[in-house]
Coordinates of C-alpha atoms and ligand atoms in Angstrom, one line a residue:
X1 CA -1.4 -2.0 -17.5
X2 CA -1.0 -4.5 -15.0
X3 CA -4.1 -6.3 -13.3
X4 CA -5.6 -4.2 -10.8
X5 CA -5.1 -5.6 -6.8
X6 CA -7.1 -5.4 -4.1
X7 CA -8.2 -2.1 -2.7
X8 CA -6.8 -1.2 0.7
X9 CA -5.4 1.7 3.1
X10 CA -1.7 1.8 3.3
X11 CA -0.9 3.6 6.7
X12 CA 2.7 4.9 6.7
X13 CA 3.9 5.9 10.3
X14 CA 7.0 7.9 9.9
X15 CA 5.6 9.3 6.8
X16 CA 7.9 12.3 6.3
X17 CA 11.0 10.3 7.3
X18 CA 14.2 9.6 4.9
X19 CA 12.6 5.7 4.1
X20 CA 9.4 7.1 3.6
X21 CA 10.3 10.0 0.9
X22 CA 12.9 8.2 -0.7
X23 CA 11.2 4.3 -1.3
X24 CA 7.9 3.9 0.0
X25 CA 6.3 6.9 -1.5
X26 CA 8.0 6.9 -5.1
X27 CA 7.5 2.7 -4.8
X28 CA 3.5 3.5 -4.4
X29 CA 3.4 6.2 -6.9
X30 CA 5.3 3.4 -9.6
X31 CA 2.6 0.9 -8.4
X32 CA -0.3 3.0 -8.7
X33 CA 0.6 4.4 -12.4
X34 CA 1.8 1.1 -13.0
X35 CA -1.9 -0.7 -12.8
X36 CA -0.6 -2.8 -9.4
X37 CA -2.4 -0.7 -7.0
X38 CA -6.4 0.1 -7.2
X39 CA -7.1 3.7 -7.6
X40 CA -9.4 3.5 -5.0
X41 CA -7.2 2.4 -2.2
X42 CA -5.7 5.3 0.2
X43 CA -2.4 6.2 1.5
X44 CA -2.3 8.1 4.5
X45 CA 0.9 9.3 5.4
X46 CA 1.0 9.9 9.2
X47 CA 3.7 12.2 10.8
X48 CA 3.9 14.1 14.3
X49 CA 4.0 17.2 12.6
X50 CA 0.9 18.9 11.1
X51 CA 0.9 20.6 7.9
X52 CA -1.6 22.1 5.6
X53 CA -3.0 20.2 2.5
X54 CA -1.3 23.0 0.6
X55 CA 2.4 22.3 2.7
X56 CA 2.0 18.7 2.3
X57 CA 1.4 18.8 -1.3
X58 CA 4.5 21.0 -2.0
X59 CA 6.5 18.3 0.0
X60 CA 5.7 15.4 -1.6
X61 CA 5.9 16.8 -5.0
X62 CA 9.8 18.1 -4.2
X63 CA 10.5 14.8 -2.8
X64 CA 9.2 12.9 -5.3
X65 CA 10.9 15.2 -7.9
X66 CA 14.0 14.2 -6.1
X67 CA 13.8 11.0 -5.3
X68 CA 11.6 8.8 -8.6
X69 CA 13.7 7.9 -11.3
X70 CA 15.2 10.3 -14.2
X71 CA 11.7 11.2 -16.1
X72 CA 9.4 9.4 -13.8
X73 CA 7.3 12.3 -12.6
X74 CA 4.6 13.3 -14.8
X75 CA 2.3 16.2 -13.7
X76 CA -1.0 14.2 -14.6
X77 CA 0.2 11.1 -12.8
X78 CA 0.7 13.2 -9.2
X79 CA -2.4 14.9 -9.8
X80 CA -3.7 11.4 -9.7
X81 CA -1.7 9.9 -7.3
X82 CA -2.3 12.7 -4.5
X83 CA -5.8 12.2 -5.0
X84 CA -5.4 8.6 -2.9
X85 CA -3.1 10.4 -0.7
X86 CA -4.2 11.4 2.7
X87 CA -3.1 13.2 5.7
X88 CA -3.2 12.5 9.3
X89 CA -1.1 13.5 12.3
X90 CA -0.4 11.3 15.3
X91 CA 1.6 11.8 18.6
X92 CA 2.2 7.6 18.5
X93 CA 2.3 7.8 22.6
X94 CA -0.9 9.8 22.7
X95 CA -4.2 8.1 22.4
X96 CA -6.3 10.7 21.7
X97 CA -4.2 12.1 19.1
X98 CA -5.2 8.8 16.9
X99 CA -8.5 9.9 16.5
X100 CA -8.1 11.8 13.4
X101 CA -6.7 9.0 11.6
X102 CA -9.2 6.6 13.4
X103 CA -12.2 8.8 11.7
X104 CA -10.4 8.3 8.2
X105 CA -9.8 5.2 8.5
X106 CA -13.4 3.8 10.0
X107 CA -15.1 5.4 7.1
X108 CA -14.1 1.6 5.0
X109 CA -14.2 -0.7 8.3
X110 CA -14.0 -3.7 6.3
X111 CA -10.9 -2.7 4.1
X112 CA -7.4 -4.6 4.6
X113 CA -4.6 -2.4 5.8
X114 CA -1.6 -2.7 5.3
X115 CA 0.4 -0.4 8.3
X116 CA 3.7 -0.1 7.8
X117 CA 5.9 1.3 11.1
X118 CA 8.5 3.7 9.1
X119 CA 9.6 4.5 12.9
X120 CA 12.5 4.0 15.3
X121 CA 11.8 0.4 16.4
X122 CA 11.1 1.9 20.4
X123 CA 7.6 2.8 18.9
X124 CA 6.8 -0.5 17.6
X125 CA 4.7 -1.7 20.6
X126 CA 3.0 1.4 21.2
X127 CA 1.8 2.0 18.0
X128 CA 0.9 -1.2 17.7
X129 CA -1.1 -1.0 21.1
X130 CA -2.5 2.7 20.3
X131 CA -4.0 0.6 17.0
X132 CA -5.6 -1.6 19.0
X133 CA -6.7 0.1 21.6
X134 CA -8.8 2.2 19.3
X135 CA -10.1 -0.4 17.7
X136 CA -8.3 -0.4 13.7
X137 CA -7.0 -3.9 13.9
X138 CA -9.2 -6.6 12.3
X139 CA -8.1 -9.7 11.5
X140 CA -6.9 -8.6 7.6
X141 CA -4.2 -6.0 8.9
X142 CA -0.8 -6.5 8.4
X143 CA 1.6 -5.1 10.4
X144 CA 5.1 -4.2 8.1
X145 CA 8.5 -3.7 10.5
X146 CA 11.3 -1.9 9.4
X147 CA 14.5 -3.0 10.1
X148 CA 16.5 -3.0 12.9
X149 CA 14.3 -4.9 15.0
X150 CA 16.3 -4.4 17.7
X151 CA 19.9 -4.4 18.6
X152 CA 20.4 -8.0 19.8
X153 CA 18.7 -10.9 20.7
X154 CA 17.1 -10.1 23.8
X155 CA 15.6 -6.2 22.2
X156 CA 14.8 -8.2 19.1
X157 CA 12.3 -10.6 21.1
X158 CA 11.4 -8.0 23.7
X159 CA 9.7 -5.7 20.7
X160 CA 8.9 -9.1 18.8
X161 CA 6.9 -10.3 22.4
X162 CA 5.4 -6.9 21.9
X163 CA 4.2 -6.9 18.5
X164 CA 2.8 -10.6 18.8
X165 CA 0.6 -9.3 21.5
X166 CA -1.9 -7.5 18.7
X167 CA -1.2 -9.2 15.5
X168 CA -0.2 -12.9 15.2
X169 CA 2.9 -14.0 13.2
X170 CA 1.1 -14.1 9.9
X171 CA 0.0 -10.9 10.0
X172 CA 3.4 -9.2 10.5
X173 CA 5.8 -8.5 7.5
X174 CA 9.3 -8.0 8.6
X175 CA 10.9 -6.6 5.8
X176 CA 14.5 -7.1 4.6
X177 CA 14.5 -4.8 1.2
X178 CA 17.7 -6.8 0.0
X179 CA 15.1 -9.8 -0.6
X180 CA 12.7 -7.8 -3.0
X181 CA 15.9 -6.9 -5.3
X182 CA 15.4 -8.9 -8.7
X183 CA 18.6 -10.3 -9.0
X184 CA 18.5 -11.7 -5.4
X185 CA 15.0 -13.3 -6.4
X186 CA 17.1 -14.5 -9.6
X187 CA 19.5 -16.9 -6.9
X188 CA 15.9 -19.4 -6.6
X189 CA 15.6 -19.4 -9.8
X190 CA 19.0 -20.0 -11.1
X191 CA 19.7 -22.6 -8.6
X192 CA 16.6 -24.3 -8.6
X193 CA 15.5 -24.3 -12.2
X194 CA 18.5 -25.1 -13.7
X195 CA 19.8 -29.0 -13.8
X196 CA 23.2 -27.7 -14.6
X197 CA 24.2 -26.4 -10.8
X198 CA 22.3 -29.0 -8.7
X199 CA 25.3 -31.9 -9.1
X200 CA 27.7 -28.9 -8.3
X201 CA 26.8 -27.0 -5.6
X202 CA 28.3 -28.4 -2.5
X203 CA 31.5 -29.1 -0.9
X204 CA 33.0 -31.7 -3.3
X205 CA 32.9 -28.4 -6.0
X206 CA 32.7 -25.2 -4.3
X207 CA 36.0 -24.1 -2.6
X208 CA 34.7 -21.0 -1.1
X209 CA 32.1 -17.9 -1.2
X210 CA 32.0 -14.6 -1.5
X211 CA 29.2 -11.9 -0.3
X212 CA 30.8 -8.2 -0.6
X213 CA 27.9 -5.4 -0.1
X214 CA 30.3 -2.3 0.1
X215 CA 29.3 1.3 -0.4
X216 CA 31.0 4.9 -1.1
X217 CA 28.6 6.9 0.5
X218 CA 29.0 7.4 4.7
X219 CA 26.2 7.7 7.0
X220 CA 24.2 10.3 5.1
X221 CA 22.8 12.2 7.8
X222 CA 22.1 9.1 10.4
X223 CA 24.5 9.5 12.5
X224 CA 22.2 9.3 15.7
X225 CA 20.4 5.8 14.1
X226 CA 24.0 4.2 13.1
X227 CA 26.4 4.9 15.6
X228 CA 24.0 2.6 17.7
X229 CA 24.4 -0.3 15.4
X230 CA 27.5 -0.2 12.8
X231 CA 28.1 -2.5 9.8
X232 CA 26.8 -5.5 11.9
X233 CA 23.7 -4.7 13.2
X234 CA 23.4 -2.6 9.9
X235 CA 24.2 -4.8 6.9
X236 CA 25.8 -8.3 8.1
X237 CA 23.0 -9.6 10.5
X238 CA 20.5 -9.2 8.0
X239 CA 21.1 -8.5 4.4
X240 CA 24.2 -10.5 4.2
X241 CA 23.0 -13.2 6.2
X242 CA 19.5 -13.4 3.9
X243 CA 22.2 -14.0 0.8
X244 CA 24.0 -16.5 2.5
X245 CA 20.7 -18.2 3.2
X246 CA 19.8 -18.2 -0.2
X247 CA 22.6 -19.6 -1.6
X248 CA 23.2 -21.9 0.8
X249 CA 19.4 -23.2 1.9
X250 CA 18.3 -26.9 0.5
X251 CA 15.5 -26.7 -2.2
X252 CA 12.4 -26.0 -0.8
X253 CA 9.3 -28.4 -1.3
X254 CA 7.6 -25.5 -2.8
X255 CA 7.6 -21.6 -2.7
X256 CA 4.7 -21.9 -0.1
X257 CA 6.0 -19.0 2.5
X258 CA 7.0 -21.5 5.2
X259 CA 8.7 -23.6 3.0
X260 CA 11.4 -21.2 1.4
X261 CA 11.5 -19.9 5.5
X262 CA 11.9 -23.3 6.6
X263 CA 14.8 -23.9 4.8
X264 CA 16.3 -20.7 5.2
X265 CA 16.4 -20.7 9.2
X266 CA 18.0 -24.5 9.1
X267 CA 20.8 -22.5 7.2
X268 CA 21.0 -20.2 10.4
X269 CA 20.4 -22.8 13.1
X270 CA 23.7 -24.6 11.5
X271 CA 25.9 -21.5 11.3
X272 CA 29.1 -22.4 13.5
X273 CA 29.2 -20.4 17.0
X274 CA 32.2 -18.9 17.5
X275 CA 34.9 -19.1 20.4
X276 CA 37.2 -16.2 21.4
X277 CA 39.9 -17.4 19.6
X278 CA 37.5 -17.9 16.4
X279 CA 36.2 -14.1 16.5
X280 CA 40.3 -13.1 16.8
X281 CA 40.8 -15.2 13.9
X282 CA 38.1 -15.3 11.9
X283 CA 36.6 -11.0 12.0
X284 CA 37.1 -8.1 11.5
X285 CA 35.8 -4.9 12.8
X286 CA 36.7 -1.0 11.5
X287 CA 36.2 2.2 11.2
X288 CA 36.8 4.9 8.1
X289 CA 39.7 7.7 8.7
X290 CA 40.1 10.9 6.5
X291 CA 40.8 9.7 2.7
X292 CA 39.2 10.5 -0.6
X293 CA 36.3 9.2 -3.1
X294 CA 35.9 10.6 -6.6
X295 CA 39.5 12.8 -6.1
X296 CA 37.5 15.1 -3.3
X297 CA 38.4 14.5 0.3
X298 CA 36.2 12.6 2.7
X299 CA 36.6 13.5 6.3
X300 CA 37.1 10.4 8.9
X301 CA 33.7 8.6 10.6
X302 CA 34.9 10.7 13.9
X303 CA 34.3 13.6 12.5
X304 CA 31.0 13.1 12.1
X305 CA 28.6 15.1 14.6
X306 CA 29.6 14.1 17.9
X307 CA 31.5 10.9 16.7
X308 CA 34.5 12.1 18.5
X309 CA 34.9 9.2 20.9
X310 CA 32.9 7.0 18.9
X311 CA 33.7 2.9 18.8
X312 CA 31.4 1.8 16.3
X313 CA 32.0 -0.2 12.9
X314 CA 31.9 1.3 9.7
X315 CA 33.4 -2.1 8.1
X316 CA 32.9 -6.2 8.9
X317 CA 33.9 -8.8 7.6
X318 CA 33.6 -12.0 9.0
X319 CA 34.4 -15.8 8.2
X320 CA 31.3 -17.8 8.3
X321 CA 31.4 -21.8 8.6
X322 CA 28.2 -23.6 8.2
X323 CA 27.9 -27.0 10.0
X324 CA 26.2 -29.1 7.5
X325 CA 26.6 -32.3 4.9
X326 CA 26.4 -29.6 2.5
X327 CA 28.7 -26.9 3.2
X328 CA 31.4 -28.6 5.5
X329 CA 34.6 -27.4 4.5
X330 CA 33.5 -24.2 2.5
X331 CA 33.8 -20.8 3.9
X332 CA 31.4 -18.3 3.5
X333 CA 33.6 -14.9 3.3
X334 CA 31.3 -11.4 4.4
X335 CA 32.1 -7.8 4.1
X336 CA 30.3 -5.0 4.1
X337 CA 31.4 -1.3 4.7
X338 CA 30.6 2.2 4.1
X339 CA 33.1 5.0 2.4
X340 CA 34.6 2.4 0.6
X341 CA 36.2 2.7 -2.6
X342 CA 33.4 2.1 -4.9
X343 CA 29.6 0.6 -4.6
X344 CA 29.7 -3.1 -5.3
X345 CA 27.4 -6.0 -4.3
X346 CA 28.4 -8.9 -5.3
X347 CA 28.2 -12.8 -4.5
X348 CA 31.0 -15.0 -5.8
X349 CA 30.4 -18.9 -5.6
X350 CA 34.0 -19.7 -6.4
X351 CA 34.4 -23.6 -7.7
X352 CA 37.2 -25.8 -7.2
X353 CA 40.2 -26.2 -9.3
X354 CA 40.1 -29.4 -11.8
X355 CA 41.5 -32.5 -10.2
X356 CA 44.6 -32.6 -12.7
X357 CA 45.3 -30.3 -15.9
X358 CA 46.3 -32.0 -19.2
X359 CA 47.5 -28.3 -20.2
X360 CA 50.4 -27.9 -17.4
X361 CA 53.7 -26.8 -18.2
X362 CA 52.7 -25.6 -22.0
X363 CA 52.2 -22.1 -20.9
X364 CA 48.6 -22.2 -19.7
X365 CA 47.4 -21.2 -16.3
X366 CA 43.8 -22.8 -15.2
X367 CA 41.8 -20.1 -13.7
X368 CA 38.8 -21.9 -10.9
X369 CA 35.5 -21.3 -12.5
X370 CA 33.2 -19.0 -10.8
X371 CA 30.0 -17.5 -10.9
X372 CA 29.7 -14.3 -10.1
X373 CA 26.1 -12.6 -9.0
X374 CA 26.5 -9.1 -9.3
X375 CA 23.5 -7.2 -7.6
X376 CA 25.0 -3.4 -8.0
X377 CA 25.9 -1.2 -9.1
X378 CA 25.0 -3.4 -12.5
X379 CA 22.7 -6.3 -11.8
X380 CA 24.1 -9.5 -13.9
X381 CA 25.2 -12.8 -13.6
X382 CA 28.5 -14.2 -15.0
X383 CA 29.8 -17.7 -15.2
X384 CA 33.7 -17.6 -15.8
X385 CA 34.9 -20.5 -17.7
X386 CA 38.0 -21.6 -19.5
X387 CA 38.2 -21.4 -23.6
X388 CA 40.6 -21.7 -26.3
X389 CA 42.5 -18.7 -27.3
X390 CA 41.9 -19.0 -31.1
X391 CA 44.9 -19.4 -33.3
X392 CA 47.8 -21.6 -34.8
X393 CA 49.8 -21.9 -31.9
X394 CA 51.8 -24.6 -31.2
X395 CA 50.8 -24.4 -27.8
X396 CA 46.9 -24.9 -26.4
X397 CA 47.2 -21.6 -24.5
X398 CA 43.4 -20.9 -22.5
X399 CA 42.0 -17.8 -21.5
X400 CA 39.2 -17.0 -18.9
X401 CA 36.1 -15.8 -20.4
X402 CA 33.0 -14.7 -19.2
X403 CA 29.7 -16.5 -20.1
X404 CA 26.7 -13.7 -19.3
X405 CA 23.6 -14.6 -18.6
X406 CA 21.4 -11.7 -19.5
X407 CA 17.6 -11.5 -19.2
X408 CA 15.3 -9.5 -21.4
X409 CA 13.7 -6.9 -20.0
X410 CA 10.2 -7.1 -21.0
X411 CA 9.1 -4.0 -18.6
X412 CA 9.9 -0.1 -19.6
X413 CA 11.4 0.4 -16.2
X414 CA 13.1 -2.1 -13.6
X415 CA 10.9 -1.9 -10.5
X416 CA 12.6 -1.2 -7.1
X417 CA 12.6 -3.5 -4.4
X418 CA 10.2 -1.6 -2.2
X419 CA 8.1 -1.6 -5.3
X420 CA 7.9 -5.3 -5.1
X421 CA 7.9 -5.8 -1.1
X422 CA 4.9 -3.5 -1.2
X423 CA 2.9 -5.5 -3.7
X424 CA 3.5 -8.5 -1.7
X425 CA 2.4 -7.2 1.6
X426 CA -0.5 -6.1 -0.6
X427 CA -1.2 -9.1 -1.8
X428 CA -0.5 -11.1 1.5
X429 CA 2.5 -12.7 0.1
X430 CA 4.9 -13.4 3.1
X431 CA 7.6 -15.1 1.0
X432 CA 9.8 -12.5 1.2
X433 CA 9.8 -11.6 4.8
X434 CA 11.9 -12.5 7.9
X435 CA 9.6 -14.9 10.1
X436 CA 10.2 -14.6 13.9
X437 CA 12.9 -17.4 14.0
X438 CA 14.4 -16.1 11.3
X439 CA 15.6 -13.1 12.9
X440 CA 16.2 -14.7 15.8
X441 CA 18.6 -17.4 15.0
X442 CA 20.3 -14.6 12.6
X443 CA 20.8 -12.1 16.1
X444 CA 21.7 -15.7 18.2
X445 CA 24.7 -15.9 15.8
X446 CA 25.9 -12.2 15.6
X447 CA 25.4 -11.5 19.9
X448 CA 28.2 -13.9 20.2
X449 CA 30.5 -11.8 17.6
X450 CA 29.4 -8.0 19.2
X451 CA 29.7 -9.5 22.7
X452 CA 33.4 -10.6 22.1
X453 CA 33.8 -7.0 19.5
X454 CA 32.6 -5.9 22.7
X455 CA 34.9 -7.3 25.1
X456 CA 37.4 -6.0 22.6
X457 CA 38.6 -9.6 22.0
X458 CA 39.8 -8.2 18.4
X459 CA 41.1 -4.9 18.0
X460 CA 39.2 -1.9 15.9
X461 CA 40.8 -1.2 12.8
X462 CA 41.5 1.5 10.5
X463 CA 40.8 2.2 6.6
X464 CA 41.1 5.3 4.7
X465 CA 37.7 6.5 3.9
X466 CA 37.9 5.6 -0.2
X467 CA 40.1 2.5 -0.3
X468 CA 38.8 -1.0 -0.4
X469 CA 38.6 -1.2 3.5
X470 CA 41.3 -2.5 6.5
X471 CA 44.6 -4.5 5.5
X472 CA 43.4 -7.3 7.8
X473 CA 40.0 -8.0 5.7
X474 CA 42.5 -9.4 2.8
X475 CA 44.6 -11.1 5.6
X476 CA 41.3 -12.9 6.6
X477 CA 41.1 -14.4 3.2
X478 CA 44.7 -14.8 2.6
X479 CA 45.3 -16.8 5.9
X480 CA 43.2 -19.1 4.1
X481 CA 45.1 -19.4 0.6
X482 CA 41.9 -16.9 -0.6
X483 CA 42.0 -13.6 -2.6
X484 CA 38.7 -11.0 -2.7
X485 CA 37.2 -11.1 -6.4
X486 CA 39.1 -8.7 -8.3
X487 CA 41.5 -7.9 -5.8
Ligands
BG6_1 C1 20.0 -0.2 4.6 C2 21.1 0.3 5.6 O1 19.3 -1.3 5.2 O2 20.6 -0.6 3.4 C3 21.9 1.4 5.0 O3 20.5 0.7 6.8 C4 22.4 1.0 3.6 O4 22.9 1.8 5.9 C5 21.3 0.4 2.7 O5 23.0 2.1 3.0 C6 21.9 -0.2 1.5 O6 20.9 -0.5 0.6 P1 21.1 -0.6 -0.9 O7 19.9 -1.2 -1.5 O8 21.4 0.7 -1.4 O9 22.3 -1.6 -1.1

């Protein structure tokens, strides 16, 4: 049993939405059986729609039947859990209607909360507002934002403008679940606790890098939510741009919050801008057409519920330069797409090739070391080195082999990311979440991308629904002498 934290009232708005049943419900249940959340702080799970004690409790037990892991629900442990769970029903653009939850939540006026908006981002501001207008923020409320905080630079800081008008910036959490994933905590701790990288990672070693997120599943239902932002908006501007930072970022002074943040928005501040010419060059935009996954057939994205006509991205991949002693010189390669041939996240830091081989012309080719961060579908790390193929032979003939660097598991089950996100918002632990100009450089960068997408300075492509995504995302890596890991 873990150390018990501080008791509080988690408020989810959204409560019965998709996020809320699959992650932040079974995340709270692991922390609360897990010892990480106090048995005497409340969740109330607010939603538009009222249901009975009886309907709600039939709800969350089917959903969190479905949706913990393979033997994670236990009869006694719900009985326990629903006993901190709570009920309240809100129209978010109604004050009145807050005065249920307003009655809950008075009867502890001095408990943190913790509110986390599990809502379309166009009722940010007026929840937020409604919350203070009836009086339920105090100065140890956090605010938590889901992702997308808006759709480009200008929605982003028109809801951020918003926000900041009822909690100040260290009260708001915006959350970017790829940062709570271990291995993606693992990247600090490889690269700044091990002597071994810091002489080698820069531009006199690393020729290039790799960040693939790609997924088989499609849309799952969301059609409304992503035909508004595609792989972008979606995936690029934020999870992929959070692993670039880390990679790329200079060590922190410490892992203070504002330092690790600090670093990671010079990253984005020095990401070049790109011209017409670069965007033509240097990305690629498309969609997913009939094809196959698992030998059964996949329809195409236009298929989808009222998709017919639809121009948005399903798959990205862009060329990324960063402007910096550092990284001058070494591309940063991104892709990310949906109906893809398989689920695979990985990064790939791909080293340079040894200034001269000794082993040339007797029958042994000298693979580039790489290290390769794999974050799914199996999370592990792999260095890739040359070694010896043992034997007599006349010849010194090499083979790549892989080095793994596998940690002990010292907990019975790997805790999600939500699980750990939620802890920290708990704990008033902002380390992992996007600070204001964070998101903003990150949405300065990508505006100048979907404005030329938008001005169709590069043409939509297609890719089978199943395959590893367009022809032109290998040209993009090709054109510069580069294959994709495993490809
Ligand atoms: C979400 C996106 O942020 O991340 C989804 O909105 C995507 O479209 C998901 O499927 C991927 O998350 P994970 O953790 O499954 O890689």
């Amino acid at each position: 049993m873990a150390s018990m934290d501080n008791v509080c009232d988690i408020i989810i708005f959204g409560g019965h939405g998709d996020l809320s049943f699959r992650k932040l419900i079974p995340a709270l249940y692991h922390l609360s059986n897990d010892g990480y959340l106090s048995h005497e702080s409340r969740i109330v799970i607010v939603t538009r729609q009222h249901l009975s004690d009886e309907e709600h409790e039939v709800l969350v037990r089917t959903k969190l039947e479905e949706f913990l892991g393979e033997g994670a629900f236990v009869e006694s442990k719900f009985q326990r859990f629903l006993s901190q769970l709570y009920m309240a029903t809100v129209d978010f653009d109604n004050e009145e209607s807050y005065t249920g939850l307003k009655s809950l939540l008075d009867l502890y006026p001095e408990r943190e909360r913790v509110n986390y908006l599990s809502t379309s981002p166009d009722f940010f501001a007026t929840i937020c507002k409604m919350l203070k207008t009836r009086n339920l923020i105090s100065p140890q409320s956090r605010v938590v934002l889901e992702k997308p905080i808006g759709r480009d630079l200008v929605s982003s800081r028109a809801i951020n403008v918003e926000v900041l008008k009822y909690f100040e910036e260290r009260q708001i959490y915006r959350i970017d679940h790829y940062l709570g994933k271990d291995t993606v905590q693992n990247i600090m701790a490889l690269r700044f606790s091990n002597r071994f990288f810091m002489p080698l990672w820069d531009a006199n070693n690393i020729d290039h890098v790799q960040i693939t997120v790609s997924e088989s599943v499609g849309v799952e239902g969301r059609w409304g939510y992503y035909d508004e932002y595609g792989a972008m908006r979606d995936m690029i501007q934020n999870h992929l741009m959070q692993l670039l930072c880390l990679i790329a970022m200079e060590p922190p002074c410490s892992l203070e919050a504002d330092s690790v943040r600090d670093e990671k928005v010079k990253v984005l501040r020095s990401l070049r801008p790109m011209s017409p010419a670069d965007i033509e060059k240097k990305t690629v935009r498309a969609q997913y057409t009939p094809g196959s996954i698992d030998g059964k057939p996949v329809p195409g994205y236009r298929e989808g519920t009222g998709m017919a006509e639809s121009t948005t991205e399903t798959f990205a991949a862009v060329r990324v330069d960063i402007d910096n002693w550092r990284w001058n010189g070494v591309p940063f390669y991104l892709r990310s797409g949906k109906r893809m041939s398989k689920r695979n996240s990985e990064i790939v830091i791909q080293f340079k090739t040894i200034p001269y081989s000794i082993f040339a012309n007797k029958g042994s080719c000298i693979s580039q070391n790489k290290l390769v961060i794999s974050l799914q579908p199996k999370e592990s790390i792999q260095l890739k080195l040359m070694n010896k193929i043992p034997g007599l032979s006349d010849q010194m003939r090499l083979q790549q082999v892989e080095l793994e660097l596998n940690s002990p598991i010292n907990e019975a089950r790997k805790p999600e990311a939500y699980e750990r996100l939620l802890l920290d918002v708990i704990r008033s632990n902002p380390t992992l979440f996007m600070r204001l100009d964070e998101v903003e450089a990150a949405w300065k960068w990508a505006d100048v991308i979907l404005q030329g997408w938008a001005d169709n300075v590069v043409p939509m492509k297609k890719y089978p629904a199943g395959s590893d995504g367009p022809s032109a995302s290998i040209q993009l890596v090709v054109q510069d002498g580069v294959n994709w890991n495993g490809e």
